[in-house]
Amino acid sequence: MTFQRNTKQRTQVIDLLKDTPEFLGASDVHLKLTESGIDIGLSTVYRTLSSLLENGELDVFIKDDGETVYRWCSKEHHHHLQCRVCGKTIEIQTDDFEELALKIAKKYHFQEVEHTFEITGTCKECL
Amino acid sequence: MTFQRNTKQRTQVIDLLKDTPEFLGASDVHLKLTESGIDIGLSTVYRTLSSLLENGELDVFIKDDGETVYRWCSKEHHHHLQCRVCGKTIEIQTDDFEELALKIAKKYHFQEVEHTFEITGTCKECL
DNA sequence: CTTTGTGCAAAGGCTTTGCATGCTT
DNA sequence: AAGCATGCAAAGCCTTTGCACAAAG
């Protein structure tokens, strides 16, 4: 968690993310900022997003097409329910997965356990 | 779901996947096959994996680094506990995840639900 | 003034595609 | 023989990195 200087660009990225409820990719962030007349390089966007992610400020997931998308987040671990058709994403907060994962890890004597859990389906609007 | 011809290459990819319990990326498949003395192009591997995926023969998920990895779909759905260090993989049989996923899907009126759940950690031999 | 961030362009990694050749049916 | 699959190389995306310049502390 290295300290970061407060630059115009970094501030703009953070402000945009804080104001946006959906997930944004690096190119989305870059496009929205340049459209607003803010000058920023695409690589700076990538670097800023990476550093924010490392500091746990962002929620992240990788879309089906491989693009990584980010959203300002609360630091609690959670999972996603995503619609295959429209891409709408719903956050799920439940401790059940966490407990299950830990129980299984303990049974097999695993340490430093991490887990991923994603649900996809078709939402009622897209049926 | 287009019909596919039975070529040497396609058969080899399928055989490899059926024999491999872990998830494999396209390059993994290509490497393992060429190491076994089987001649196959990387693009053929990609095309074969895509067609198998479309036909619902494969389970898939995208790793943190953006690589897409595939595994032959066993009829019984199950999950894996994998060691980050040695790669050892343990199959987990429990209906708990299934029930949870269905419960969540129902709550949000999602249909045709699928889910992925993977646990990674360090096994006791690798600590 | 020193250190870190930025921009640009080039390169990297995974994946897709165009086209001629070869194999399946 | 006809048509789809393959291989190779080139190109497409998203992302990362090297380097010189600019800005922050």
mmCIF file of C-alpha atoms (C1' of nucleotides) in Angstrom:
data_model
loop_
_atom_site.group_PDB
_atom_site.id
_atom_site.type_symbol
_atom_site.label_atom_id
_atom_site.label_comp_id
_atom_site.label_asym_id
_atom_site.label_seq_id
_atom_site.Cartn_x
_atom_site.Cartn_y
_atom_site.Cartn_z
ATOM 1 C CA MET A 1 0.000 0.000 0.000
ATOM 2 C CA THR A 2 2.306 2.715 -1.265
ATOM 3 C CA PHE A 3 1.434 6.333 -0.775
ATOM 4 C CA GLN A 4 0.177 8.188 -3.826
ATOM 5 C CA ARG A 5 0.447 11.846 -4.622
ATOM 6 C CA ASN A 6 -2.669 13.866 -5.227
ATOM 7 C CA THR A 7 -2.568 14.680 -8.880
ATOM 8 C CA LYS A 8 -5.322 16.208 -10.990
ATOM 9 C CA GLN A 9 -5.665 12.952 -12.907
ATOM 10 C CA ARG A 10 -5.861 10.707 -9.883
ATOM 11 C CA THR A 11 -8.448 12.963 -8.284
ATOM 12 C CA GLN A 12 -10.563 12.936 -11.440
ATOM 13 C CA VAL A 13 -10.515 9.165 -11.672
ATOM 14 C CA ILE A 14 -11.536 8.814 -8.050
ATOM 15 C CA ASP A 15 -14.320 11.384 -8.389
ATOM 16 C CA LEU A 16 -15.692 9.659 -11.456
ATOM 17 C CA LEU A 17 -15.666 6.262 -9.780
ATOM 18 C CA LYS A 18 -17.330 7.603 -6.671
ATOM 19 C CA ASP A 19 -20.084 9.098 -8.812
ATOM 20 C CA THR A 20 -20.670 6.005 -10.918
ATOM 21 C CA PRO A 21 -22.726 3.106 -9.581
ATOM 22 C CA GLU A 22 -21.911 0.713 -12.462
ATOM 23 C CA PHE A 23 -18.717 -1.098 -13.217
ATOM 24 C CA LEU A 24 -16.364 0.754 -15.542
ATOM 25 C CA GLY A 25 -13.451 -0.509 -17.600
ATOM 26 C CA ALA A 26 -10.246 1.451 -18.042
ATOM 27 C CA SER A 27 -11.324 2.609 -21.481
ATOM 28 C CA ASP A 28 -14.717 3.698 -20.111
ATOM 29 C CA VAL A 29 -13.026 5.811 -17.485
ATOM 30 C CA HIS A 30 -10.673 7.285 -20.039
ATOM 31 C CA LEU A 31 -13.479 8.051 -22.473
ATOM 32 C CA LYS A 32 -15.751 9.643 -19.878
ATOM 33 C CA LEU A 33 -12.958 11.845 -18.599
ATOM 34 C CA THR A 34 -11.771 13.010 -22.000
ATOM 35 C CA GLU A 35 -15.382 13.654 -23.005
ATOM 36 C CA SER A 36 -15.656 15.911 -19.972
ATOM 37 C CA GLY A 37 -12.687 17.843 -21.294
ATOM 38 C CA ILE A 38 -10.246 16.334 -18.822
ATOM 39 C CA ASP A 39 -6.852 15.513 -20.248
ATOM 40 C CA ILE A 40 -5.585 12.134 -19.111
ATOM 41 C CA GLY A 41 -3.580 9.344 -20.683
ATOM 42 C CA LEU A 42 -4.949 5.837 -20.923
ATOM 43 C CA SER A 43 -1.898 4.422 -19.183
ATOM 44 C CA THR A 44 -2.447 6.764 -16.272
ATOM 45 C CA VAL A 45 -5.965 5.419 -15.958
ATOM 46 C CA TYR A 46 -4.627 1.884 -15.852
ATOM 47 C CA ARG A 47 -1.997 2.776 -13.284
ATOM 48 C CA THR A 48 -4.454 4.642 -11.118
ATOM 49 C CA LEU A 49 -6.981 1.827 -11.206
ATOM 50 C CA SER A 50 -4.297 -0.697 -10.295
ATOM 51 C CA SER A 51 -3.136 1.306 -7.340
ATOM 52 C CA LEU A 52 -6.660 1.900 -6.090
ATOM 53 C CA LEU A 53 -7.343 -1.797 -6.429
ATOM 54 C CA GLU A 54 -4.247 -2.686 -4.423
ATOM 55 C CA ASN A 55 -5.371 -0.353 -1.693
ATOM 56 C CA GLY A 56 -8.704 -2.117 -1.580
ATOM 57 C CA GLU A 57 -10.680 0.906 -2.727
ATOM 58 C CA LEU A 58 -12.195 -0.831 -5.718
ATOM 59 C CA ASP A 59 -14.420 -3.746 -6.396
ATOM 60 C CA VAL A 60 -13.402 -5.607 -9.498
ATOM 61 C CA PHE A 61 -14.444 -8.372 -11.808
ATOM 62 C CA ILE A 62 -13.527 -9.665 -15.226
ATOM 63 C CA LYS A 63 -16.209 -9.697 -17.864
ATOM 64 C CA ASP A 64 -16.816 -12.581 -20.240
ATOM 65 C CA ASP A 65 -14.866 -10.798 -22.953
ATOM 66 C CA GLY A 66 -11.846 -10.495 -20.693
ATOM 67 C CA GLU A 67 -12.117 -6.815 -19.893
ATOM 68 C CA THR A 68 -11.491 -5.921 -16.266
ATOM 69 C CA VAL A 69 -14.064 -3.562 -14.809
ATOM 70 C CA TYR A 70 -13.973 -1.603 -11.584
ATOM 71 C CA ARG A 71 -16.331 0.107 -9.227
ATOM 72 C CA TRP A 72 -15.831 2.113 -6.066
ATOM 73 C CA CYS A 73 -16.607 -0.235 -3.252
ATOM 74 C CA SER A 74 -17.119 -0.930 0.330
ATOM 75 C CA LYS A 75 -14.267 -3.076 1.539
ATOM 76 C CA GLU A 76 -16.414 -6.034 2.532
ATOM 77 C CA HIS A 77 -16.067 -9.201 0.554
ATOM 78 C CA HIS A 78 -19.111 -10.034 -1.483
ATOM 79 C CA HIS A 79 -20.275 -11.917 -4.565
ATOM 80 C CA HIS A 80 -22.183 -11.186 -7.737
ATOM 81 C CA LEU A 81 -25.277 -12.334 -9.489
ATOM 82 C CA GLN A 82 -25.062 -11.322 -13.104
ATOM 83 C CA CYS A 83 -27.500 -11.458 -16.011
ATOM 84 C CA ARG A 84 -26.040 -13.213 -19.033
ATOM 85 C CA VAL A 85 -28.141 -11.128 -21.407
ATOM 86 C CA CYS A 86 -28.055 -7.523 -20.255
ATOM 87 C CA GLY A 87 -25.041 -7.726 -17.973
ATOM 88 C CA LYS A 88 -26.873 -6.273 -14.998
ATOM 89 C CA THR A 89 -25.019 -7.124 -11.810
ATOM 90 C CA ILE A 90 -26.426 -7.532 -8.336
ATOM 91 C CA GLU A 91 -24.245 -7.597 -5.264
ATOM 92 C CA ILE A 92 -24.827 -10.436 -2.883
ATOM 93 C CA GLN A 93 -23.838 -10.197 0.699
ATOM 94 C CA THR A 94 -23.996 -13.367 2.693
ATOM 95 C CA ASP A 95 -21.546 -14.988 5.051
ATOM 96 C CA ASP A 96 -22.648 -18.449 4.047
ATOM 97 C CA PHE A 97 -20.022 -18.858 1.347
ATOM 98 C CA GLU A 98 -17.301 -17.613 3.616
ATOM 99 C CA GLU A 99 -18.227 -20.098 6.317
ATOM 100 C CA LEU A 100 -18.454 -22.956 3.861
ATOM 101 C CA ALA A 101 -15.120 -22.144 2.310
ATOM 102 C CA LEU A 102 -13.429 -21.985 5.694
ATOM 103 C CA LYS A 103 -15.019 -25.213 6.819
ATOM 104 C CA ILE A 104 -13.823 -27.026 3.735
ATOM 105 C CA ALA A 105 -10.350 -25.548 3.967
ATOM 106 C CA LYS A 106 -10.063 -26.629 7.576
ATOM 107 C CA LYS A 107 -11.151 -30.155 6.773
ATOM 108 C CA TYR A 108 -8.306 -30.516 4.279
ATOM 109 C CA HIS A 109 -5.780 -28.497 6.286
ATOM 110 C CA PHE A 110 -5.463 -25.703 3.777
ATOM 111 C CA GLN A 111 -4.211 -22.259 4.782
ATOM 112 C CA GLU A 112 -4.357 -18.771 3.278
ATOM 113 C CA VAL A 113 -7.612 -19.629 1.613
ATOM 114 C CA GLU A 114 -9.302 -17.509 -1.017
ATOM 115 C CA HIS A 115 -12.409 -18.231 -2.993
ATOM 116 C CA THR A 116 -14.398 -17.007 -5.928
ATOM 117 C CA PHE A 117 -18.103 -17.416 -6.371
ATOM 118 C CA GLU A 118 -20.127 -15.999 -9.218
ATOM 119 C CA ILE A 119 -23.671 -16.732 -10.257
ATOM 120 C CA THR A 120 -24.944 -16.066 -13.756
ATOM 121 C CA GLY A 121 -28.456 -16.420 -15.080
ATOM 122 C CA THR A 122 -31.150 -14.615 -16.991
ATOM 123 C CA CYS A 123 -32.929 -11.835 -15.164
ATOM 124 C CA LYS A 124 -36.693 -11.460 -15.378
ATOM 125 C CA GLU A 125 -36.504 -8.487 -17.739
ATOM 126 C CA CYS A 126 -34.504 -10.492 -20.250
ATOM 127 C CA LEU A 127 -36.569 -13.673 -20.296
ATOM 128 C CA MET B 1 -24.805 -25.715 -32.087
ATOM 129 C CA THR B 2 -23.187 -26.584 -35.410
ATOM 130 C CA PHE B 3 -22.069 -30.093 -36.178
ATOM 131 C CA GLN B 4 -18.338 -30.708 -36.015
ATOM 132 C CA ARG B 5 -16.286 -33.200 -37.958
ATOM 133 C CA ASN B 6 -14.220 -35.801 -36.174
ATOM 134 C CA THR B 7 -10.685 -34.754 -36.805
ATOM 135 C CA LYS B 8 -7.552 -36.067 -35.130
ATOM 136 C CA GLN B 9 -7.013 -32.710 -33.466
ATOM 137 C CA ARG B 10 -10.519 -32.354 -32.133
ATOM 138 C CA THR B 11 -10.427 -35.875 -30.737
ATOM 139 C CA GLN B 12 -7.111 -35.231 -29.022
ATOM 140 C CA VAL B 13 -8.357 -32.054 -27.377
ATOM 141 C CA ILE B 14 -11.459 -33.833 -26.120
ATOM 142 C CA ASP B 15 -9.467 -36.804 -24.808
ATOM 143 C CA LEU B 16 -7.069 -34.526 -22.984
ATOM 144 C CA LEU B 17 -9.875 -32.545 -21.386
ATOM 145 C CA LYS B 18 -11.699 -35.686 -20.327
ATOM 146 C CA ASP B 19 -8.526 -36.946 -18.653
ATOM 147 C CA THR B 20 -7.733 -33.703 -16.854
ATOM 148 C CA PRO B 21 -9.544 -32.778 -13.648
ATOM 149 C CA GLU B 22 -8.147 -29.235 -13.466
ATOM 150 C CA PHE B 23 -8.981 -26.216 -15.546
ATOM 151 C CA LEU B 24 -6.762 -25.736 -18.588
ATOM 152 C CA GLY B 25 -6.137 -22.688 -20.741
ATOM 153 C CA ALA B 26 -5.771 -22.855 -24.499
ATOM 154 C CA SER B 27 -1.995 -22.636 -24.244
ATOM 155 C CA ASP B 28 -1.957 -25.425 -21.615
ATOM 156 C CA VAL B 29 -3.895 -27.672 -23.950
ATOM 157 C CA HIS B 30 -1.624 -26.804 -26.835
ATOM 158 C CA LEU B 31 1.540 -27.382 -24.810
ATOM 159 C CA LYS B 32 0.403 -30.696 -23.357
ATOM 160 C CA LEU B 33 -0.573 -32.001 -26.755
ATOM 161 C CA THR B 34 2.601 -30.944 -28.532
ATOM 162 C CA GLU B 35 4.641 -32.366 -25.650
ATOM 163 C CA SER B 36 2.884 -35.674 -26.262
ATOM 164 C CA GLY B 37 4.058 -35.496 -29.843
ATOM 165 C CA ILE B 38 0.670 -34.492 -31.190
ATOM 166 C CA ASP B 39 0.770 -31.890 -33.924
ATOM 167 C CA ILE B 40 -1.871 -29.217 -33.481
ATOM 168 C CA GLY B 41 -2.028 -25.497 -34.115
ATOM 169 C CA LEU B 42 -2.822 -23.083 -31.349
ATOM 170 C CA SER B 43 -5.665 -21.557 -33.337
ATOM 171 C CA THR B 44 -7.228 -24.981 -33.735
ATOM 172 C CA VAL B 45 -7.140 -25.368 -29.984
ATOM 173 C CA TYR B 46 -8.924 -22.054 -29.581
ATOM 174 C CA ARG B 47 -11.528 -22.937 -32.186
ATOM 175 C CA THR B 48 -12.119 -26.377 -30.715
ATOM 176 C CA LEU B 49 -12.494 -25.025 -27.188
ATOM 177 C CA SER B 50 -14.958 -22.388 -28.379
ATOM 178 C CA SER B 51 -17.094 -24.917 -30.183
ATOM 179 C CA LEU B 52 -17.089 -27.318 -27.242
ATOM 180 C CA LEU B 53 -18.060 -24.472 -24.959
ATOM 181 C CA GLU B 54 -20.952 -23.482 -27.213
ATOM 182 C CA ASN B 55 -22.179 -27.041 -27.152
ATOM 183 C CA GLY B 56 -22.154 -27.004 -23.380
ATOM 184 C CA GLU B 57 -19.448 -29.643 -23.035
ATOM 185 C CA LEU B 58 -17.124 -27.438 -21.020
ATOM 186 C CA ASP B 59 -17.063 -25.555 -17.766
ATOM 187 C CA VAL B 60 -15.302 -22.265 -18.026
ATOM 188 C CA PHE B 61 -14.041 -19.410 -15.969
ATOM 189 C CA ILE B 62 -11.728 -16.457 -16.441
ATOM 190 C CA LYS B 63 -8.700 -16.233 -14.197
ATOM 191 C CA ASP B 64 -7.498 -13.094 -12.491
ATOM 192 C CA ASP B 65 -4.907 -12.537 -15.174
ATOM 193 C CA GLY B 66 -7.559 -12.643 -17.878
ATOM 194 C CA GLU B 67 -6.812 -16.103 -19.244
ATOM 195 C CA THR B 68 -9.873 -18.208 -19.986
ATOM 196 C CA VAL B 69 -9.627 -21.743 -18.673
ATOM 197 C CA TYR B 70 -11.778 -24.764 -19.453
ATOM 198 C CA ARG B 71 -12.618 -28.120 -17.945
ATOM 199 C CA TRP B 72 -14.689 -31.018 -19.179
ATOM 200 C CA CYS B 73 -18.156 -30.746 -17.691
ATOM 201 C CA SER B 74 -18.813 -33.731 -15.506
ATOM 202 C CA LYS B 75 -22.482 -34.584 -15.260
ATOM 203 C CA GLU B 76 -22.434 -34.170 -11.527
ATOM 204 C CA HIS B 77 -21.682 -30.632 -10.602
ATOM 205 C CA HIS B 78 -18.906 -30.243 -8.107
ATOM 206 C CA HIS B 79 -16.271 -27.800 -6.949
ATOM 207 C CA HIS B 80 -12.552 -27.770 -6.408
ATOM 208 C CA LEU B 81 -10.130 -26.945 -3.672
ATOM 209 C CA GLN B 82 -6.758 -26.292 -5.217
ATOM 210 C CA CYS B 83 -3.305 -25.708 -3.783
ATOM 211 C CA ARG B 84 -1.716 -22.545 -5.106
ATOM 212 C CA VAL B 85 1.778 -24.006 -4.726
ATOM 213 C CA CYS B 86 1.736 -27.588 -5.959
ATOM 214 C CA GLY B 87 -1.492 -27.437 -7.934
ATOM 215 C CA LYS B 88 -2.999 -30.434 -6.174
ATOM 216 C CA THR B 89 -6.753 -30.420 -6.641
ATOM 217 C CA ILE B 90 -9.369 -31.895 -4.359
ATOM 218 C CA GLU B 91 -12.927 -32.401 -5.517
ATOM 219 C CA ILE B 92 -15.591 -31.154 -3.185
ATOM 220 C CA GLN B 93 -19.003 -32.733 -3.008
ATOM 221 C CA THR B 94 -21.607 -30.695 -1.261
ATOM 222 C CA ASP B 95 -25.053 -29.517 -2.171
ATOM 223 C CA ASP B 96 -24.734 -26.440 -0.013
ATOM 224 C CA PHE B 97 -23.510 -24.199 -2.813
ATOM 225 C CA GLU B 98 -26.219 -25.431 -5.144
ATOM 226 C CA GLU B 99 -28.923 -24.669 -2.619
ATOM 227 C CA LEU B 100 -27.517 -21.266 -1.864
ATOM 228 C CA ALA B 101 -27.210 -20.353 -5.512
ATOM 229 C CA LEU B 102 -30.773 -21.417 -6.211
ATOM 230 C CA LYS B 103 -32.094 -19.543 -3.218
ATOM 231 C CA ILE B 104 -30.360 -16.366 -4.306
ATOM 232 C CA ALA B 105 -31.500 -16.749 -7.900
ATOM 233 C CA LYS B 106 -35.081 -17.225 -6.797
ATOM 234 C CA LYS B 107 -34.959 -14.141 -4.623
ATOM 235 C CA TYR B 108 -33.977 -12.003 -7.616
ATOM 236 C CA HIS B 109 -36.163 -13.857 -10.135
ATOM 237 C CA PHE B 110 -33.263 -15.178 -12.189
ATOM 238 C CA GLN B 111 -33.652 -18.210 -14.427
ATOM 239 C CA GLU B 112 -31.249 -20.661 -16.070
ATOM 240 C CA VAL B 113 -28.796 -20.130 -13.293
ATOM 241 C CA GLU B 114 -25.230 -21.349 -13.323
ATOM 242 C CA HIS B 115 -22.513 -20.755 -10.830
ATOM 243 C CA THR B 116 -18.801 -21.173 -10.329
ATOM 244 C CA PHE B 117 -17.092 -21.662 -7.021
ATOM 245 C CA GLU B 118 -13.411 -22.312 -6.576
ATOM 246 C CA ILE B 119 -11.313 -22.322 -3.456
ATOM 247 C CA THR B 120 -7.567 -21.867 -3.521
ATOM 248 C CA GLY B 121 -5.128 -22.037 -0.651
ATOM 249 C CA THR B 122 -1.888 -23.622 0.476
ATOM 250 C CA CYS B 123 -2.034 -27.286 1.373
ATOM 251 C CA LYS B 124 -0.288 -28.603 4.458
ATOM 252 C CA GLU B 125 2.560 -30.207 2.468
ATOM 253 C CA CYS B 126 3.409 -26.852 0.889
ATOM 254 C CA LEU B 127 3.374 -24.680 3.984
ATOM 255 C "C1'" DC C 1 15.461 19.918 -5.324
ATOM 256 C "C1'" DT C 2 14.146 15.144 -5.139
ATOM 257 C "C1'" DT C 3 10.866 11.907 -5.926
ATOM 258 C "C1'" DT C 4 6.910 10.308 -8.042
ATOM 259 C "C1'" DG C 5 3.295 10.693 -11.706
ATOM 260 C "C1'" DT C 6 2.226 11.373 -16.512
ATOM 261 C "C1'" DG C 7 2.106 10.698 -21.623
ATOM 262 C "C1'" DC C 8 3.393 8.660 -25.488
ATOM 263 C "C1'" DA C 9 4.623 4.912 -28.029
ATOM 264 C "C1'" DA C 10 6.159 0.365 -28.154
ATOM 265 C "C1'" DA C 11 5.716 -4.136 -26.623
ATOM 266 C "C1'" DG C 12 3.321 -8.193 -24.297
ATOM 267 C "C1'" DG C 13 -0.179 -11.703 -23.675
ATOM 268 C "C1'" DC C 14 -4.334 -13.843 -24.978
ATOM 269 C "C1'" DT C 15 -7.495 -14.465 -28.598
ATOM 270 C "C1'" DT C 16 -9.484 -13.998 -33.254
ATOM 271 C "C1'" DT C 17 -9.381 -13.986 -38.238
ATOM 272 C "C1'" DG C 18 -8.066 -14.339 -43.472
ATOM 273 C "C1'" DC C 19 -6.581 -17.379 -46.659
ATOM 274 C "C1'" DA C 20 -4.584 -21.319 -48.885
ATOM 275 C "C1'" DT C 21 -4.037 -26.213 -48.048
ATOM 276 C "C1'" DG C 22 -5.551 -30.681 -46.490
ATOM 277 C "C1'" DC C 23 -8.761 -33.875 -44.555
ATOM 278 C "C1'" DT C 24 -13.580 -35.625 -43.532
ATOM 279 C "C1'" DT C 25 -17.691 -37.137 -45.270
ATOM 280 C "C1'" DA D 1 -15.793 -34.057 -55.312
ATOM 281 C "C1'" DA D 2 -17.596 -30.528 -51.972
ATOM 282 C "C1'" DG D 3 -17.201 -28.398 -47.856
ATOM 283 C "C1'" DC D 4 -15.544 -27.857 -43.445
ATOM 284 C "C1'" DA D 5 -11.215 -27.963 -40.378
ATOM 285 C "C1'" DT D 6 -6.473 -26.818 -39.991
ATOM 286 C "C1'" DG D 7 -2.125 -23.996 -39.833
ATOM 287 C "C1'" DC D 8 0.265 -20.154 -40.251
ATOM 288 C "C1'" DA D 9 0.830 -15.503 -39.884
ATOM 289 C "C1'" DA D 10 -1.138 -11.188 -39.204
ATOM 290 C "C1'" DA D 11 -4.065 -8.356 -36.730
ATOM 291 C "C1'" DG D 12 -7.190 -7.056 -32.631
ATOM 292 C "C1'" DC D 13 -7.933 -6.044 -27.802
ATOM 293 C "C1'" DC D 14 -6.776 -5.041 -23.349
ATOM 294 C "C1'" DT D 15 -3.029 -4.141 -20.526
ATOM 295 C "C1'" DT D 16 1.790 -3.208 -19.137
ATOM 296 C "C1'" DT D 17 6.240 -0.975 -19.509
ATOM 297 C "C1'" DG D 18 10.411 2.165 -20.817
ATOM 298 C "C1'" DC D 19 11.747 6.627 -20.999
ATOM 299 C "C1'" DA D 20 11.817 11.605 -20.984
ATOM 300 C "C1'" DC D 21 9.261 15.387 -19.195
ATOM 301 C "C1'" DA D 22 6.273 17.597 -15.786
ATOM 302 C "C1'" DA D 23 4.350 18.097 -11.346
ATOM 303 C "C1'" DA D 24 3.968 17.308 -6.230
ATOM 304 C "C1'" DG D 25 5.894 17.545 -1.757
#
